[in-house]
Amino acid sequence: MSETTAPLSRTASDDSLSGRRRAARVALRTVQVLLALFYGLASALPKLIAHPSAVEAFDKIGWGSGAMYTIGALELAGGVALLIPVLQSVAAIALSALMVGAFIVQLTAFDGQNAATPLILMVPLALIAWARRGHNADLLRLVRRR
């Protein structure tokens, strides 16, 4: 092999590290897709179609259908945004804020029943927000361009 076609010297640890990075990226992307499906189908859809369980929950809180549809739309938008590279970090932060509100509502209106669910969801959302934080600069450039 000539010098121009010879690969740069790589060690086994370099290959191992790049393999781990790829696996971490794939795992994070899988978590994002699963969360997007959860927020779109399991959380937003019942609110947006006014499923009786969602209507009952919002009536118990005293917020009514307007809040139910608004929160459903926010969850759907956040779920979709988790799949768009430039919006991933911001979406995870926004959904985390929504989960803080859900936690407070679970504690106050439902006596803590299912209060752990929003906290559990915040863990992977925080990981996504941190891991994808590099996209925030891209989003800022896009916003400033207009």
CSV table of N, CA and C in Angstrom, one decimal:
chain,number,residue,atom,x,y,z
A,1,MET,N,0.8,-1.2,0.0
A,1,MET,CA,0.0,0.0,0.0
A,1,MET,C,0.9,1.2,0.0
A,2,SER,N,0.4,2.2,-0.7
A,2,SER,CA,1.2,3.5,-0.7
A,2,SER,C,0.8,4.3,0.5
A,3,GLU,N,1.6,5.3,0.7
A,3,GLU,CA,1.3,6.2,1.8
A,3,GLU,C,-0.1,6.9,1.7
A,4,THR,N,-0.5,7.2,0.4
A,4,THR,CA,-1.7,8.0,0.2
A,4,THR,C,-2.9,7.1,0.5
A,5,THR,N,-2.8,5.8,0.3
A,5,THR,CA,-4.0,5.0,0.5
A,5,THR,C,-4.0,4.2,1.8
A,6,ALA,N,-2.9,4.3,2.5
A,6,ALA,CA,-2.8,3.6,3.8
A,6,ALA,C,-3.7,4.3,4.8
A,7,PRO,N,-4.5,3.5,5.6
A,7,PRO,CA,-5.3,4.1,6.6
A,7,PRO,C,-4.5,4.7,7.7
A,8,LEU,N,-5.0,5.7,8.4
A,8,LEU,CA,-4.4,6.2,9.6
A,8,LEU,C,-4.3,5.1,10.6
A,9,SER,N,-3.2,5.2,11.4
A,9,SER,CA,-3.1,4.1,12.4
A,9,SER,C,-4.2,4.2,13.4
A,10,ARG,N,-4.9,3.1,13.6
A,10,ARG,CA,-6.0,3.0,14.6
A,10,ARG,C,-5.7,1.9,15.5
A,11,THR,N,-6.1,2.1,16.7
A,11,THR,CA,-5.9,1.1,17.7
A,11,THR,C,-7.2,0.4,18.0
A,12,ALA,N,-7.2,-0.8,18.7
A,12,ALA,CA,-8.4,-1.5,19.0
A,12,ALA,C,-9.3,-0.7,19.9
A,13,SER,N,-8.6,0.1,20.8
A,13,SER,CA,-9.4,1.0,21.7
A,13,SER,C,-10.2,2.0,21.0
A,14,ASP,N,-9.6,2.6,19.8
A,14,ASP,CA,-10.4,3.5,19.0
A,14,ASP,C,-11.6,2.9,18.4
A,15,ASP,N,-11.5,1.7,17.9
A,15,ASP,CA,-12.6,1.0,17.3
A,15,ASP,C,-13.6,0.7,18.4
A,16,SER,N,-13.2,0.3,19.6
A,16,SER,CA,-14.1,0.0,20.6
A,16,SER,C,-14.9,1.2,21.1
A,17,LEU,N,-14.1,2.3,21.2
A,17,LEU,CA,-14.8,3.6,21.6
A,17,LEU,C,-15.8,4.1,20.5
A,18,SER,N,-15.5,4.0,19.2
A,18,SER,CA,-16.4,4.4,18.2
A,18,SER,C,-17.6,3.4,18.2
A,19,GLY,N,-17.4,2.2,18.5
A,19,GLY,CA,-18.5,1.2,18.5
A,19,GLY,C,-19.4,1.6,19.7
A,20,ARG,N,-18.8,1.9,20.8
A,20,ARG,CA,-19.7,2.3,22.0
A,20,ARG,C,-20.4,3.6,21.7
A,21,ARG,N,-19.8,4.5,21.0
A,21,ARG,CA,-20.5,5.8,20.7
A,21,ARG,C,-21.7,5.5,19.8
A,22,ARG,N,-21.4,4.7,18.8
A,22,ARG,CA,-22.5,4.4,17.9
A,22,ARG,C,-23.7,3.7,18.6
A,23,ALA,N,-23.3,2.7,19.5
A,23,ALA,CA,-24.4,2.1,20.3
A,23,ALA,C,-25.1,3.0,21.2
A,24,ALA,N,-24.4,4.0,21.8
A,24,ALA,CA,-25.1,5.0,22.6
A,24,ALA,C,-26.0,5.9,21.8
A,25,ARG,N,-25.6,6.3,20.6
A,25,ARG,CA,-26.4,7.1,19.7
A,25,ARG,C,-27.7,6.3,19.3
A,26,VAL,N,-27.5,5.0,19.0
A,26,VAL,CA,-28.7,4.2,18.6
A,26,VAL,C,-29.6,4.0,19.8
A,27,ALA,N,-29.0,3.8,21.0
A,27,ALA,CA,-29.9,3.6,22.1
A,27,ALA,C,-30.6,4.9,22.5
A,28,LEU,N,-30.0,6.0,22.4
A,28,LEU,CA,-30.6,7.3,22.6
A,28,LEU,C,-31.7,7.6,21.6
A,29,ARG,N,-31.5,7.3,20.4
A,29,ARG,CA,-32.5,7.5,19.3
A,29,ARG,C,-33.7,6.6,19.5
A,30,THR,N,-33.4,5.3,20.0
A,30,THR,CA,-34.5,4.4,20.3
A,30,THR,C,-35.4,4.9,21.4
A,31,VAL,N,-34.7,5.5,22.5
A,31,VAL,CA,-35.5,6.1,23.6
A,31,VAL,C,-36.3,7.2,23.1
A,32,GLN,N,-35.8,8.1,22.2
A,32,GLN,CA,-36.5,9.2,21.6
A,32,GLN,C,-37.7,8.7,20.9
A,33,VAL,N,-37.6,7.7,20.1
A,33,VAL,CA,-38.7,7.2,19.3
A,33,VAL,C,-39.8,6.6,20.2
A,34,LEU,N,-39.4,5.9,21.2
A,34,LEU,CA,-40.3,5.3,22.2
A,34,LEU,C,-41.1,6.4,22.9
A,35,LEU,N,-40.4,7.4,23.4
A,35,LEU,CA,-41.0,8.5,24.0
A,35,LEU,C,-42.0,9.3,23.1
A,36,ALA,N,-41.5,9.5,21.9
A,36,ALA,CA,-42.4,10.1,20.9
A,36,ALA,C,-43.7,9.3,20.7
A,37,LEU,N,-43.6,8.0,20.6
A,37,LEU,CA,-44.8,7.2,20.5
A,37,LEU,C,-45.6,7.3,21.7
A,38,PHE,N,-45.0,7.2,22.9
A,38,PHE,CA,-45.8,7.4,24.1
A,38,PHE,C,-46.5,8.7,24.2
A,39,TYR,N,-45.8,9.8,23.9
A,39,TYR,CA,-46.5,11.1,24.0
A,39,TYR,C,-47.6,11.2,23.0
A,40,GLY,N,-47.3,10.7,21.8
A,40,GLY,CA,-48.3,10.9,20.7
A,40,GLY,C,-49.5,10.0,20.8
A,41,LEU,N,-49.3,8.7,21.1
A,41,LEU,CA,-50.4,7.8,21.2
A,41,LEU,C,-51.0,7.6,22.5
A,42,ALA,N,-50.2,7.3,23.5
A,42,ALA,CA,-50.7,7.0,24.8
A,42,ALA,C,-51.1,8.2,25.7
A,43,SER,N,-50.5,9.3,25.4
A,43,SER,CA,-50.8,10.5,26.3
A,43,SER,C,-51.6,11.5,25.5
A,44,ALA,N,-51.2,11.9,24.4
A,44,ALA,CA,-52.0,13.0,23.6
A,44,ALA,C,-53.3,12.5,23.0
A,45,LEU,N,-53.2,11.3,22.4
A,45,LEU,CA,-54.4,10.9,21.7
A,45,LEU,C,-55.7,10.8,22.5
A,46,PRO,N,-55.6,10.2,23.7
A,46,PRO,CA,-56.9,10.2,24.5
A,46,PRO,C,-57.4,11.6,24.8
A,47,LYS,N,-56.5,12.5,25.0
A,47,LYS,CA,-57.0,13.9,25.3
A,47,LYS,C,-57.6,14.5,24.0
A,48,LEU,N,-56.9,14.3,22.9
A,48,LEU,CA,-57.4,14.9,21.7
A,48,LEU,C,-58.7,14.3,21.1
A,49,ILE,N,-59.0,13.1,21.4
A,49,ILE,CA,-60.2,12.4,21.0
A,49,ILE,C,-61.3,12.5,22.1
A,50,ALA,N,-61.0,13.1,23.2
A,50,ALA,CA,-61.9,13.3,24.4
A,50,ALA,C,-62.3,11.9,24.9
A,51,HIS,N,-61.3,11.0,25.1
A,51,HIS,CA,-61.6,9.7,25.7
A,51,HIS,C,-62.3,10.0,27.0
A,52,PRO,N,-63.3,9.2,27.4
A,52,PRO,CA,-63.9,9.4,28.7
A,52,PRO,C,-63.0,9.4,29.9
A,53,SER,N,-61.9,8.7,29.9
A,53,SER,CA,-61.0,8.7,31.0
A,53,SER,C,-60.3,10.1,31.1
A,54,ALA,N,-59.9,10.6,30.0
A,54,ALA,CA,-59.3,11.9,30.0
A,54,ALA,C,-60.3,13.0,30.4
A,55,VAL,N,-61.5,12.9,29.8
A,55,VAL,CA,-62.5,13.9,30.2
A,55,VAL,C,-62.8,13.9,31.7
A,56,GLU,N,-62.9,12.7,32.2
A,56,GLU,CA,-63.1,12.6,33.7
A,56,GLU,C,-62.0,13.2,34.5
A,57,ALA,N,-60.8,12.9,34.1
A,57,ALA,CA,-59.6,13.4,34.8
A,57,ALA,C,-59.6,14.9,34.8
A,58,PHE,N,-59.8,15.5,33.7
A,58,PHE,CA,-59.8,17.0,33.6
A,58,PHE,C,-61.0,17.6,34.3
A,59,ASP,N,-62.1,16.9,34.3
A,59,ASP,CA,-63.2,17.4,35.1
A,59,ASP,C,-62.9,17.4,36.5
A,60,LYS,N,-62.3,16.4,37.0
A,60,LYS,CA,-61.9,16.3,38.4
A,60,LYS,C,-61.0,17.4,38.8
A,61,ILE,N,-60.0,17.7,37.9
A,61,ILE,CA,-59.1,18.8,38.2
A,61,ILE,C,-59.9,20.1,38.2
A,62,GLY,N,-60.9,20.2,37.4
A,62,GLY,CA,-61.7,21.5,37.2
A,62,GLY,C,-61.2,22.3,36.1
A,63,TRP,N,-60.4,21.8,35.2
A,63,TRP,CA,-59.8,22.5,34.1
A,63,TRP,C,-60.7,22.5,32.8
A,64,GLY,N,-61.5,21.5,32.6
A,64,GLY,CA,-62.4,21.4,31.5
A,64,GLY,C,-61.7,20.9,30.2
A,65,SER,N,-62.4,21.0,29.1
A,65,SER,CA,-62.0,20.4,27.9
A,65,SER,C,-60.9,21.3,27.2
A,66,GLY,N,-61.0,22.6,27.4
A,66,GLY,CA,-60.0,23.5,26.8
A,66,GLY,C,-58.6,23.1,27.2
A,67,ALA,N,-58.4,22.9,28.5
A,67,ALA,CA,-57.0,22.5,29.0
A,67,ALA,C,-56.7,21.1,28.5
A,68,MET,N,-57.6,20.3,28.4
A,68,MET,CA,-57.4,18.9,28.0
A,68,MET,C,-56.9,18.9,26.5
A,69,TYR,N,-57.5,19.7,25.6
A,69,TYR,CA,-57.1,19.7,24.3
A,69,TYR,C,-55.7,20.4,24.1
A,70,THR,N,-55.5,21.5,24.9
A,70,THR,CA,-54.3,22.2,24.9
A,70,THR,C,-53.1,21.3,25.3
A,71,ILE,N,-53.3,20.6,26.4
A,71,ILE,CA,-52.2,19.7,26.9
A,71,ILE,C,-52.0,18.6,25.9
A,72,GLY,N,-53.0,18.0,25.4
A,72,GLY,CA,-52.9,17.0,24.3
A,72,GLY,C,-52.1,17.5,23.1
A,73,ALA,N,-52.4,18.7,22.7
A,73,ALA,CA,-51.7,19.3,21.5
A,73,ALA,C,-50.2,19.5,21.9
A,74,LEU,N,-50.0,20.0,23.1
A,74,LEU,CA,-48.6,20.2,23.5
A,74,LEU,C,-47.8,18.9,23.5
A,75,GLU,N,-48.4,17.9,24.1
A,75,GLU,CA,-47.8,16.5,24.1
A,75,GLU,C,-47.5,16.0,22.7
A,76,LEU,N,-48.5,16.1,21.9
A,76,LEU,CA,-48.3,15.7,20.5
A,76,LEU,C,-47.2,16.4,19.8
A,77,ALA,N,-47.2,17.7,19.9
A,77,ALA,CA,-46.1,18.6,19.3
A,77,ALA,C,-44.8,18.2,19.9
A,78,GLY,N,-44.7,18.0,21.2
A,78,GLY,CA,-43.4,17.6,21.8
A,78,GLY,C,-43.0,16.2,21.4
A,79,GLY,N,-43.9,15.3,21.2
A,79,GLY,CA,-43.5,14.0,20.7
A,79,GLY,C,-43.0,14.0,19.3
A,80,VAL,N,-43.6,14.8,18.4
A,80,VAL,CA,-43.2,14.9,17.1
A,80,VAL,C,-41.8,15.6,17.1
A,81,ALA,N,-41.7,16.7,17.9
A,81,ALA,CA,-40.4,17.4,17.9
A,81,ALA,C,-39.2,16.6,18.4
A,82,LEU,N,-39.5,15.6,19.2
A,82,LEU,CA,-38.4,14.7,19.7
A,82,LEU,C,-37.8,13.9,18.5
A,83,LEU,N,-38.5,13.9,17.4
A,83,LEU,CA,-38.0,13.2,16.2
A,83,LEU,C,-37.3,14.1,15.2
A,84,ILE,N,-37.3,15.4,15.4
A,84,ILE,CA,-36.7,16.4,14.5
A,84,ILE,C,-35.4,16.8,15.1
A,85,PRO,N,-34.3,16.5,14.5
A,85,PRO,CA,-33.0,16.8,15.1
A,85,PRO,C,-32.8,18.2,15.7
A,86,VAL,N,-33.2,19.2,15.0
A,86,VAL,CA,-32.9,20.6,15.5
A,86,VAL,C,-33.8,20.9,16.7
A,87,LEU,N,-34.9,20.2,16.9
A,87,LEU,CA,-35.8,20.5,18.0
A,87,LEU,C,-35.7,19.5,19.2
A,88,GLN,N,-34.9,18.5,19.1
A,88,GLN,CA,-34.8,17.4,20.1
A,88,GLN,C,-34.6,17.9,21.5
A,89,SER,N,-33.6,18.7,21.7
A,89,SER,CA,-33.3,19.1,23.0
A,89,SER,C,-34.3,20.1,23.6
A,90,VAL,N,-34.8,21.0,22.8
A,90,VAL,CA,-35.8,21.9,23.2
A,90,VAL,C,-37.1,21.2,23.5
A,91,ALA,N,-37.5,20.2,22.7
A,91,ALA,CA,-38.7,19.4,22.9
A,91,ALA,C,-38.5,18.6,24.3
A,92,ALA,N,-37.4,18.1,24.5
A,92,ALA,CA,-37.2,17.3,25.8
A,92,ALA,C,-37.3,18.3,27.0
A,93,ILE,N,-36.8,19.5,26.9
A,93,ILE,CA,-36.9,20.4,28.0
A,93,ILE,C,-38.4,20.8,28.2
A,94,ALA,N,-39.1,21.1,27.1
A,94,ALA,CA,-40.5,21.5,27.1
A,94,ALA,C,-41.4,20.4,27.7
A,95,LEU,N,-41.1,19.1,27.3
A,95,LEU,CA,-41.9,18.0,27.8
A,95,LEU,C,-41.6,17.8,29.3
A,96,SER,N,-40.3,18.1,29.7
A,96,SER,CA,-40.0,18.0,31.1
A,96,SER,C,-40.7,19.0,31.9
A,97,ALA,N,-40.9,20.2,31.4
A,97,ALA,CA,-41.6,21.2,32.1
A,97,ALA,C,-43.1,20.8,32.2
A,98,LEU,N,-43.6,20.2,31.2
A,98,LEU,CA,-45.0,19.7,31.2
A,98,LEU,C,-45.1,18.6,32.3
A,99,MET,N,-44.1,17.8,32.4
A,99,MET,CA,-44.1,16.7,33.4
A,99,MET,C,-44.0,17.2,34.8
A,100,VAL,N,-43.3,18.4,35.0
A,100,VAL,CA,-43.3,19.0,36.3
A,100,VAL,C,-44.8,19.4,36.7
A,101,GLY,N,-45.5,20.0,35.8
A,101,GLY,CA,-46.9,20.3,36.0
A,101,GLY,C,-47.7,19.1,36.3
A,102,ALA,N,-47.5,18.0,35.5
A,102,ALA,CA,-48.3,16.8,35.7
A,102,ALA,C,-48.0,16.2,37.1
A,103,PHE,N,-46.7,16.3,37.5
A,103,PHE,CA,-46.4,15.8,38.9
A,103,PHE,C,-47.1,16.6,39.9
A,104,ILE,N,-47.2,17.9,39.8
A,104,ILE,CA,-47.9,18.7,40.8
A,104,ILE,C,-49.3,18.4,40.8
A,105,VAL,N,-49.9,18.2,39.6
A,105,VAL,CA,-51.4,17.9,39.5
A,105,VAL,C,-51.6,16.5,40.2
A,106,GLN,N,-50.8,15.6,39.9
A,106,GLN,CA,-50.9,14.2,40.5
A,106,GLN,C,-50.9,14.3,42.0
A,107,LEU,N,-50.0,15.1,42.5
A,107,LEU,CA,-49.9,15.3,44.0
A,107,LEU,C,-51.1,16.0,44.6
A,108,THR,N,-51.6,17.0,44.0
A,108,THR,CA,-52.6,17.8,44.6
A,108,THR,C,-54.0,17.4,44.2
A,109,ALA,N,-54.3,17.0,43.0
A,109,ALA,CA,-55.7,16.7,42.6
A,109,ALA,C,-56.0,15.2,42.8
A,110,PHE,N,-54.9,14.3,42.7
A,110,PHE,CA,-55.2,12.9,42.7
A,110,PHE,C,-54.5,12.2,43.9
A,111,ASP,N,-54.2,13.0,44.9
A,111,ASP,CA,-53.6,12.4,46.1
A,111,ASP,C,-52.3,11.6,45.9
A,112,GLY,N,-51.5,12.0,44.9
A,112,GLY,CA,-50.3,11.3,44.7
A,112,GLY,C,-50.4,10.0,43.8
A,113,GLN,N,-51.6,9.7,43.5
A,113,GLN,CA,-51.7,8.5,42.6
A,113,GLN,C,-51.1,8.7,41.3
A,114,ASN,N,-50.2,7.8,40.9
A,114,ASN,CA,-49.4,7.9,39.6
A,114,ASN,C,-48.5,9.1,39.6
A,115,ALA,N,-48.1,9.7,40.7
A,115,ALA,CA,-47.2,10.8,40.7
A,115,ALA,C,-45.8,10.4,40.3
A,116,ALA,N,-45.4,9.2,40.4
A,116,ALA,CA,-44.1,8.8,40.0
A,116,ALA,C,-43.9,8.8,38.5
A,117,THR,N,-45.0,8.6,37.7
A,117,THR,CA,-44.9,8.5,36.3
A,117,THR,C,-44.2,9.7,35.6
A,118,PRO,N,-44.7,10.9,35.9
A,118,PRO,CA,-44.0,12.1,35.3
A,118,PRO,C,-42.5,12.2,35.7
A,119,LEU,N,-42.2,11.8,37.0
A,119,LEU,CA,-40.8,11.9,37.4
A,119,LEU,C,-40.0,10.8,36.6
A,120,ILE,N,-40.5,9.7,36.4
A,120,ILE,CA,-39.8,8.6,35.7
A,120,ILE,C,-39.6,9.1,34.2
A,121,LEU,N,-40.6,9.7,33.6
A,121,LEU,CA,-40.4,10.2,32.3
A,121,LEU,C,-39.4,11.3,32.1
A,122,MET,N,-39.2,12.1,33.2
A,122,MET,CA,-38.3,13.2,33.2
A,122,MET,C,-36.8,12.7,33.1
A,123,VAL,N,-36.6,11.5,33.5
A,123,VAL,CA,-35.2,11.0,33.5
A,123,VAL,C,-34.7,10.9,32.0
A,124,PRO,N,-35.4,10.1,31.2
A,124,PRO,CA,-34.9,10.1,29.8
A,124,PRO,C,-35.0,11.4,29.1
A,125,LEU,N,-36.0,12.2,29.4
A,125,LEU,CA,-36.1,13.5,28.8
A,125,LEU,C,-34.9,14.4,29.1
A,126,ALA,N,-34.4,14.4,30.4
A,126,ALA,CA,-33.3,15.1,30.8
A,126,ALA,C,-32.0,14.6,30.0
A,127,LEU,N,-31.9,13.3,29.9
A,127,LEU,CA,-30.8,12.7,29.1
A,127,LEU,C,-30.8,13.2,27.7
A,128,ILE,N,-32.0,13.2,27.1
A,128,ILE,CA,-32.1,13.6,25.7
A,128,ILE,C,-31.7,15.1,25.6
A,129,ALA,N,-32.2,15.9,26.5
A,129,ALA,CA,-31.9,17.4,26.4
A,129,ALA,C,-30.4,17.6,26.6
A,130,TRP,N,-29.8,16.9,27.4
A,130,TRP,CA,-28.3,17.1,27.6
A,130,TRP,C,-27.6,16.5,26.4
A,131,ALA,N,-27.9,15.3,26.0
A,131,ALA,CA,-27.1,14.7,24.9
A,131,ALA,C,-27.3,15.4,23.6
A,132,ARG,N,-28.4,16.0,23.3
A,132,ARG,CA,-28.7,16.7,22.1
A,132,ARG,C,-28.6,18.2,22.2
A,133,ARG,N,-27.9,18.7,23.2
A,133,ARG,CA,-27.8,20.1,23.5
A,133,ARG,C,-27.1,20.8,22.3
A,134,GLY,N,-26.2,20.1,21.6
A,134,GLY,CA,-25.5,20.7,20.5
A,134,GLY,C,-26.4,21.3,19.4
A,135,HIS,N,-27.6,20.7,19.3
A,135,HIS,CA,-28.6,21.2,18.3
A,135,HIS,C,-29.2,22.5,18.6
A,136,ASN,N,-29.1,22.9,19.9
A,136,ASN,CA,-29.6,24.2,20.3
A,136,ASN,C,-29.0,25.4,19.5
A,137,ALA,N,-27.7,25.3,19.3
A,137,ALA,CA,-27.0,26.3,18.5
A,137,ALA,C,-27.6,26.4,17.1
A,138,ASP,N,-27.8,25.2,16.5
A,138,ASP,CA,-28.4,25.2,15.1
A,138,ASP,C,-29.8,25.8,15.1
A,139,LEU,N,-30.6,25.5,16.1
A,139,LEU,CA,-31.9,26.1,16.2
A,139,LEU,C,-31.8,27.6,16.4
A,140,LEU,N,-30.9,28.1,17.2
A,140,LEU,CA,-30.7,29.5,17.4
A,140,LEU,C,-30.4,30.2,16.1
A,141,ARG,N,-29.5,29.6,15.3
A,141,ARG,CA,-29.1,30.1,14.0
A,141,ARG,C,-30.3,30.2,13.1
A,142,LEU,N,-31.1,29.2,13.1
A,142,LEU,CA,-32.3,29.2,12.3
A,142,LEU,C,-33.3,30.3,12.7
A,143,VAL,N,-33.5,30.5,14.0
A,143,VAL,CA,-34.4,31.5,14.5
A,143,VAL,C,-33.9,32.9,14.2
A,144,ARG,N,-32.6,33.1,14.3
A,144,ARG,CA,-32.0,34.4,14.1
A,144,ARG,C,-32.0,34.8,12.6
A,145,ARG,N,-32.0,33.8,11.8
A,145,ARG,CA,-32.0,34.1,10.3
A,145,ARG,C,-33.2,34.8,9.9
A,146,ARG,N,-34.3,34.6,10.6
A,146,ARG,CA,-35.6,35.2,10.1
A,146,ARG,C,-35.8,36.6,10.6
